[in-house]
XYZ file of C-alpha atoms in Angstrom:
548
model
C 84.615 203.041 86.385
C 81.517 205.249 86.370
C 79.549 206.000 89.532
C 75.836 206.755 89.229
C 74.344 208.565 92.234
C 70.633 207.949 92.312
C 69.866 209.155 95.847
C 71.867 210.065 98.910
C 70.880 206.847 100.618
C 71.156 204.448 97.700
C 74.139 204.264 95.395
C 74.700 201.950 92.515
C 77.912 201.057 90.776
C 78.171 200.578 87.031
C 81.097 198.337 86.255
C 82.480 196.894 83.086
C 81.970 193.193 82.496
C 85.608 192.584 83.418
C 85.254 193.807 86.998
C 83.285 192.504 89.935
C 82.096 193.921 93.253
C 83.762 192.319 96.243
C 85.158 189.390 94.254
C 88.387 188.427 96.023
C 89.749 186.545 93.015
C 88.688 185.592 89.463
C 87.739 182.133 90.820
C 84.767 183.703 92.599
C 82.984 184.472 89.368
C 84.603 182.205 86.805
C 81.411 180.254 86.259
C 78.922 183.012 87.030
C 77.168 185.275 84.582
C 78.719 188.745 84.345
C 76.619 191.674 85.540
C 77.047 195.338 84.677
C 74.753 196.865 87.296
C 75.799 196.023 90.839
C 74.587 197.701 94.056
C 77.081 199.171 96.465
C 76.792 200.114 100.117
C 78.723 202.137 102.664
C 80.954 199.622 104.454
C 81.552 202.043 107.331
C 77.845 202.121 108.155
C 76.841 199.702 110.913
C 73.503 198.190 109.942
C 71.059 197.340 112.703
C 69.030 194.741 110.760
C 70.978 191.555 110.007
C 71.081 189.435 106.860
C 70.713 185.658 106.904
C 71.681 184.052 103.598
C 71.111 180.458 102.551
C 74.337 179.056 101.116
C 74.079 176.464 98.372
C 75.731 175.367 95.124
C 75.912 178.933 93.787
C 77.777 180.300 96.808
C 79.457 177.474 98.732
C 83.003 177.730 97.373
C 85.386 179.865 99.419
C 85.792 182.865 97.045
C 82.030 183.249 96.622
C 81.349 182.690 100.322
C 84.002 185.241 101.269
C 82.291 187.709 98.934
C 78.931 186.935 100.587
C 80.446 187.717 103.994
C 81.947 190.974 102.742
C 78.598 191.907 101.204
C 76.831 191.750 104.561
C 75.840 188.161 105.414
C 75.947 187.749 109.200
C 74.375 184.282 109.534
C 74.717 181.381 107.108
C 71.655 179.164 106.705
C 72.091 175.492 105.814
C 68.906 174.036 104.347
C 68.830 170.364 105.284
C 65.861 169.702 103.047
C 68.507 169.543 100.316
C 72.061 169.701 101.740
C 74.194 166.599 102.241
C 76.660 166.309 105.123
C 79.561 166.685 102.709
C 78.098 169.906 101.313
C 77.299 171.252 104.783
C 80.830 170.503 106.009
C 82.322 172.345 103.034
C 80.126 175.376 103.696
C 80.864 175.484 107.432
C 84.613 175.203 106.864
C 84.605 177.904 104.195
C 82.553 180.240 106.372
C 84.979 179.854 109.263
C 87.882 180.726 106.944
C 86.178 183.895 105.734
C 86.957 187.369 107.066
C 84.387 190.090 107.728
C 84.717 193.851 107.573
C 86.094 193.945 111.138
C 88.946 191.501 110.543
C 91.439 194.206 109.521
C 91.013 195.956 112.864
C 90.565 192.883 115.049
C 93.000 190.471 113.418
C 92.813 187.887 110.658
C 91.248 185.227 112.878
C 88.303 187.427 113.880
C 85.120 185.801 112.519
C 81.830 185.812 114.367
C 79.571 184.737 111.508
C 77.027 182.267 112.859
C 75.523 179.087 111.395
C 71.806 178.291 111.331
C 70.843 174.687 110.602
C 67.342 174.480 109.121
C 65.960 170.972 109.640
C 63.452 169.563 107.175
C 60.840 168.779 109.822
C 57.674 166.737 109.329
C 57.060 167.907 105.781
C 54.622 165.938 103.616
C 56.076 165.216 100.175
C 55.256 163.368 96.988
C 57.248 160.354 95.934
C 59.281 160.128 92.747
C 58.046 159.756 89.172
C 59.074 157.326 86.467
C 60.200 160.178 84.222
C 61.298 162.542 86.982
C 58.172 164.689 86.692
C 54.581 164.703 85.493
C 52.271 167.318 84.029
C 48.910 167.635 85.763
C 46.101 168.913 83.555
C 43.260 171.071 84.786
C 40.005 169.150 85.211
C 41.594 165.693 85.217
C 41.479 163.359 88.208
C 44.512 161.737 89.836
C 44.997 159.275 92.685
C 47.248 160.336 95.567
C 48.155 157.166 97.412
C 50.101 156.110 100.492
C 50.775 152.713 98.908
C 54.585 152.422 98.969
C 54.605 150.123 95.933
C 54.349 153.262 93.755
C 56.727 155.378 95.846
C 59.310 155.591 93.050
C 57.080 154.972 90.023
C 54.490 157.747 89.990
C 52.805 158.541 86.679
C 49.935 160.549 85.156
C 47.377 158.321 86.881
C 48.595 157.978 90.450
C 51.563 158.977 92.601
C 52.779 158.499 96.128
C 52.379 160.885 99.107
C 54.350 160.076 102.279
C 51.590 160.842 104.785
C 49.904 157.684 106.049
C 46.842 159.442 107.589
C 46.033 161.169 104.260
C 43.173 158.763 103.500
C 41.392 159.219 106.830
C 42.119 162.925 107.366
C 40.649 164.255 104.106
C 37.073 164.609 102.927
C 35.348 165.565 99.730
C 35.961 169.198 98.827
C 39.220 169.549 100.777
C 42.052 171.337 98.939
C 45.431 169.674 98.422
C 48.278 171.948 97.367
C 51.517 170.752 95.790
C 54.850 172.564 95.373
C 54.033 175.643 97.496
C 50.578 175.878 95.946
C 51.728 176.002 92.328
C 49.327 173.120 91.666
C 45.980 172.984 93.471
C 43.799 169.884 93.664
C 40.443 169.177 95.260
C 39.436 165.910 96.900
C 36.543 164.298 95.002
C 36.489 160.853 96.627
C 38.407 157.934 98.100
C 39.545 154.587 96.679
C 38.240 151.515 98.464
C 41.715 150.155 99.229
C 42.184 152.488 102.187
C 45.215 154.179 100.591
C 44.105 156.263 97.617
C 42.528 159.732 97.593
C 40.955 160.850 94.315
C 41.687 164.493 93.484
C 40.775 166.796 90.595
C 43.387 169.289 89.370
C 42.066 172.844 89.541
C 44.928 174.150 87.413
C 47.589 172.699 85.155
C 51.184 172.450 86.294
C 54.324 170.381 86.302
C 55.495 168.670 89.492
C 58.892 167.074 90.027
C 60.168 164.431 92.421
C 59.793 164.994 96.169
C 57.641 168.134 96.004
C 55.974 169.472 99.142
C 52.297 168.728 99.827
C 49.980 170.861 101.986
C 46.556 169.800 103.248
C 45.289 173.068 104.833
C 42.007 171.715 106.220
C 43.622 168.739 107.975
C 45.299 168.731 111.360
C 48.613 167.099 110.504
C 49.598 164.344 112.940
C 53.359 163.941 112.581
C 56.201 163.797 115.132
C 58.159 167.018 115.662
C 61.426 165.207 114.890
C 61.838 162.686 112.108
C 64.690 160.175 112.004
C 66.395 162.384 109.425
C 65.998 165.442 111.658
C 67.634 163.619 114.554
C 70.625 162.675 112.414
C 70.884 166.239 111.097
C 70.759 167.709 114.600
C 73.495 165.328 115.731
C 75.634 166.516 112.826
C 74.929 170.124 113.769
C 75.860 169.639 117.418
C 79.140 167.946 116.490
C 79.947 170.906 114.240
C 79.031 173.459 116.927
C 76.295 175.215 114.963
C 74.732 178.236 116.654
C 71.027 178.056 115.760
C 68.466 175.447 114.749
C 65.469 176.460 112.654
C 62.645 174.083 113.567
C 60.401 173.512 110.554
C 56.651 172.923 110.773
C 56.340 173.294 114.522
C 52.701 173.166 115.580
C 52.811 173.545 119.356
C 55.153 174.306 122.248
C 55.772 170.608 122.907
C 57.500 170.351 119.527
C 60.081 172.874 120.749
C 60.488 171.033 124.043
C 61.103 167.775 122.177
C 63.784 169.355 119.987
C 65.447 171.004 122.999
C 65.521 167.682 124.844
C 67.133 165.929 121.885
C 69.729 168.693 121.553
C 70.570 168.379 125.245
C 71.032 164.639 124.799
C 73.400 165.166 121.864
C 75.283 167.995 123.601
C 76.074 165.701 126.528
C 77.787 163.278 124.129
C 80.087 165.803 122.467
C 80.569 168.902 124.627
C 81.214 169.827 128.260
C 78.235 170.921 130.330
C 79.352 174.563 130.174
C 79.182 174.715 126.375
C 76.097 176.548 125.123
C 73.636 174.533 122.994
C 72.161 175.900 119.763
C 69.293 178.367 120.109
C 65.975 177.175 118.640
C 64.164 179.337 116.106
C 60.561 178.227 115.527
C 59.374 178.498 111.934
C 55.730 179.539 111.789
C 54.284 178.048 108.611
C 50.937 176.420 109.372
C 47.446 177.255 110.578
C 47.977 175.261 113.761
C 51.201 177.165 114.521
C 49.341 180.473 114.159
C 46.667 179.243 116.556
C 49.339 178.229 119.089
C 51.639 181.168 118.417
C 51.863 182.505 121.967
C 52.915 179.196 123.506
C 55.382 178.528 120.685
C 56.930 181.989 121.073
C 57.328 181.434 124.799
C 58.987 178.044 124.335
C 61.337 179.018 121.481
C 64.397 181.283 121.492
C 63.175 183.126 118.410
C 60.665 183.103 115.561
C 60.959 182.835 111.786
C 58.049 184.116 109.716
C 58.251 181.395 107.044
C 55.954 182.926 104.453
C 56.287 180.209 101.809
C 54.313 177.378 103.382
C 52.380 179.845 105.543
C 51.012 181.447 102.379
C 49.762 178.028 101.300
C 48.245 177.090 104.644
C 46.358 180.367 105.208
C 44.788 182.935 102.914
C 47.542 184.843 101.123
C 45.827 188.099 102.028
C 46.442 187.333 105.710
C 50.177 186.592 105.447
C 51.260 190.226 105.866
C 48.895 190.675 108.813
C 50.338 187.592 110.509
C 53.877 188.763 109.755
C 53.273 192.111 111.439
C 51.620 190.433 114.407
C 54.561 188.067 114.897
C 57.177 190.812 114.566
C 55.272 193.018 117.023
C 54.867 190.243 119.602
C 58.532 189.219 119.382
C 59.625 192.831 119.817
C 57.424 193.145 122.898
C 59.055 190.184 124.658
C 62.586 190.721 123.354
C 62.928 187.603 121.214
C 64.547 187.781 117.776
C 62.297 187.528 114.740
C 63.301 186.689 111.161
C 61.245 187.614 108.092
C 61.892 185.044 105.370
C 60.908 183.703 101.951
C 60.824 185.387 98.541
C 62.177 188.702 99.795
C 64.219 189.223 96.606
C 62.871 186.232 94.707
C 63.267 187.746 91.240
C 67.027 188.036 91.803
C 67.324 184.307 91.273
C 67.258 185.171 87.572
C 67.543 188.975 87.392
C 70.380 191.246 88.573
C 67.956 193.745 90.117
C 64.902 193.221 92.345
C 61.362 194.389 91.658
C 60.094 197.558 93.337
C 57.651 195.439 95.359
C 60.521 193.319 96.701
C 62.414 196.450 97.741
C 59.298 197.624 99.587
C 58.959 194.222 101.247
C 62.462 194.376 102.738
C 62.051 198.059 103.657
C 58.832 197.435 105.564
C 60.377 194.535 107.477
C 63.121 196.943 108.596
C 60.571 199.603 109.549
C 58.607 197.040 111.580
C 61.732 196.193 113.579
C 62.565 192.691 112.323
C 65.892 191.489 113.698
C 66.831 189.696 110.483
C 65.744 189.423 106.876
C 66.565 186.237 105.003
C 67.515 185.129 101.513
C 66.766 181.581 100.339
C 67.109 180.506 96.715
C 68.452 183.941 95.780
C 71.777 183.262 97.498
C 71.762 179.444 97.368
C 71.074 178.617 93.744
C 70.335 181.839 91.876
C 72.440 183.544 89.221
C 73.299 186.477 91.482
C 73.994 185.292 95.049
C 76.526 187.997 95.947
C 74.488 190.727 94.293
C 71.382 189.576 96.203
C 73.122 190.046 99.540
C 74.639 193.386 98.528
C 71.238 194.570 97.286
C 69.552 193.586 100.538
C 72.266 195.424 102.477
C 71.663 198.523 100.309
C 67.915 198.413 100.993
C 68.509 198.003 104.738
C 70.898 200.960 104.744
C 68.411 203.127 102.878
C 65.570 202.271 105.283
C 67.667 202.787 108.398
C 69.131 206.023 107.021
C 65.598 207.344 106.546
C 64.857 206.568 110.196
C 68.142 208.254 111.211
C 67.034 211.420 109.463
C 63.702 211.474 111.259
C 64.508 211.842 114.977
C 60.875 212.600 115.797
C 59.957 209.199 114.373
C 62.755 207.595 116.422
C 61.604 209.257 119.625
C 58.023 208.129 119.156
C 59.111 204.551 118.519
C 61.396 204.459 121.567
C 58.704 205.838 123.852
C 56.127 203.508 122.355
C 58.406 200.503 122.967
C 58.977 201.496 126.594
C 55.285 202.138 127.258
C 54.377 198.853 125.563
C 56.785 196.842 127.718
C 55.637 198.594 130.896
C 52.006 197.876 130.046
C 52.659 194.126 129.917
C 53.028 193.822 133.665
C 52.342 195.749 136.843
C 55.279 194.073 138.581
C 58.594 195.854 139.189
C 60.962 195.378 136.259
C 64.359 193.690 136.583
C 67.682 195.487 136.755
C 68.296 194.458 133.140
C 65.028 196.001 131.989
C 65.527 199.266 133.847
C 69.163 199.642 132.829
C 68.581 198.707 129.198
C 65.597 201.033 128.869
C 67.606 203.883 130.419
C 70.576 203.258 128.111
C 68.430 203.336 124.981
C 66.698 206.552 126.054
C 70.018 208.116 127.020
C 71.586 207.240 123.658
C 68.706 208.905 121.852
C 68.576 212.054 123.972
C 72.357 212.488 124.165
C 72.752 211.877 120.416
C 75.254 209.117 121.163
C 76.938 207.269 118.311
C 76.979 203.872 119.989
C 75.907 201.984 123.100
C 78.641 199.900 124.731
C 77.437 196.879 126.710
C 79.576 194.559 128.820
C 77.923 191.183 129.171
C 79.022 187.735 130.299
C 76.141 185.530 129.181
C 74.505 187.945 126.737
C 71.383 188.650 128.803
C 72.045 192.347 129.298
C 72.813 192.890 125.618
C 69.650 191.062 124.526
C 67.591 193.260 126.825
C 69.057 196.366 125.188
C 68.019 194.964 121.793
C 64.503 194.475 123.152
C 64.138 198.257 123.499
C 65.061 198.815 119.824
C 67.936 201.324 119.947
C 68.520 203.360 116.813
C 72.296 203.291 117.203
C 74.582 200.237 117.095
C 75.220 198.397 120.339
C 78.747 197.020 120.761
C 78.569 193.975 123.034
C 81.855 193.060 124.702
C 82.104 189.525 126.026
C 84.793 186.932 126.636
C 82.815 184.101 125.007
C 82.853 183.507 121.266
C 79.746 181.316 121.523
C 77.818 184.029 123.365
C 78.965 186.515 120.720
C 77.793 184.349 117.811
C 74.380 183.869 119.398
C 74.011 187.627 119.928
C 74.452 188.322 116.212
C 70.838 187.429 115.460
C 69.530 190.355 117.529
C 68.828 193.689 115.866
C 71.522 196.285 116.449
C 73.929 194.084 118.416
C 77.568 193.962 117.258
C 79.449 191.486 119.502
C 83.181 191.786 120.137
C 85.224 189.111 121.917
C 88.137 190.219 124.131
C 89.606 188.728 127.324
C 87.441 189.722 130.295
C 85.206 191.505 127.811
C 82.370 191.634 130.315
C 84.419 193.801 132.716
C 84.401 197.568 132.093
C 86.726 198.713 134.877
C 89.670 196.614 133.696
C 89.061 197.118 129.960
C 88.016 200.743 129.526
C 90.988 201.818 127.403
C 90.940 198.632 125.318
C 87.201 198.959 124.682
C 87.407 202.603 123.607
C 90.323 201.733 121.323
C 88.158 199.057 119.666
C 85.280 201.516 119.316
C 87.495 203.903 117.369
C 89.390 201.304 115.328
C 86.186 199.601 114.221
C 84.635 202.906 113.203
C 81.684 202.932 115.601
C 82.684 206.337 116.997
C 85.459 208.868 116.584
C 87.119 211.590 118.601
C 84.538 213.907 120.154
C 81.630 211.505 119.655
C 79.446 210.617 122.597
C 78.912 207.026 123.722
C 76.678 205.397 126.335
C 78.198 202.624 128.452
C 76.130 199.954 130.174
C 78.088 197.638 132.427
C 77.540 195.010 135.088
C 75.569 191.817 135.363
C 72.431 191.548 137.488
C 72.942 193.392 140.782
C 71.180 193.065 144.109
C 71.591 194.304 147.649
C 74.871 193.168 149.141
C 76.629 192.721 145.790
C 80.272 193.827 145.719
C 80.341 194.327 141.943
C 79.844 197.680 140.308
C 77.335 198.416 137.608
C 75.715 201.364 135.993
C 74.933 203.423 132.927
C 77.463 206.058 131.940
C 78.001 208.445 129.080
C 81.288 209.897 127.897
C 82.907 211.619 124.953
C 85.549 209.707 123.015
C 89.007 211.268 123.249
């Protein structure tokens, strides 16, 4: 085995074709193409930015999924635009059998990887074609119709689109984009039957069955939850998934509708004390951008879904909108995910492009809580390598920040000043304590922040102030722990009475050392206690101590 050291922060491993990185058994790669150049990362380093990976046919079997977990996946995404219930069940079961890097220290049953169910949402799609696909030719005209008699028999003359208001909501000159904008058409007229819209192809391209359709200039009038979405959410609730990604939300009411349906399903299958899934709003339309503030307030988190967003708005504005959304989420303490085409070329290549590396790096610099892989890990040739590569890029970006304490200090102070500027009202105990803990960790050069939390609120507030060291969150609830994973820098640990510092001090410090967050002589900051008020008999406070 030959090790090539390219930089101090990025290392790559050159292996022979008979060996594999992180493959627990030959089964993991028996049907996958062999790769010689595989990225490695420092397992002992505790990344702040989390990786969400979409699991699909290329990664759903247990050996591959175990390798994905070991490579750095913290949240598994199930894409219900494609997944069946049988496939989703297989993936959930295999994830819950997998062991992460902490399992050796915490025990073989320790697994806090979370599940995110991504519902299809009110997506407009084409029907099916007689031959499975058609080739559109530039300059030719085609009829897009809502007539269901051609739903399964589209051809080179006309094909079905499953959006009934298409006829009345389009006008001459409007663009119609198919398959994420790979084929662009322009409306030239309407058929007299009240169903057909005549469009001219502005470029040539092949489209397959059930491709997505975007009509950027039209205000789409579709329900937030389709019948399929409701069935998928019911499946998710029964399987105790942790997050729901709500596709194509357009306004806050869409989030309220989804939350109400989840509450209805939770009451059928779980006790009232069981936490429901958190709702992540996917921002992928012009209307969602216009209503961003109300959507952010209503949702539990935001996903910057750049695929459809880049079709709905000018591509040149996508990065600007991404930075705006990340900044606004950071300011209110809600998790934000940057998604779509982050390492797109790794679907077919074992290494990413330099631009893709920069894309992930800048998301880390901006303070995104999570970065996400889609097709790269679900159906590409190199699912495990994609996750390991993303972990390597995250480590390199965060290491650069670690080596620039002046940059850290400016960011911490900027975050605090920004939060204080949002209101003239006195801040809560959580805000004051969390802000103090983050500043103390920076100024005392602490290795880790230890937070004791019952419902996760205190830990989430610490994440809001963007610490540059890991934050170990001790709780007694596995569900709380799984829903904390999505936040930048938070590393949840479940122990009995985990939210109580006074009765668990020795146990907690033992975990800190065994898990490698700090060693003998290192300094740690401890934040303990739920919300306090005058007359409370509980103790709380921010402490610092050196590990013995």
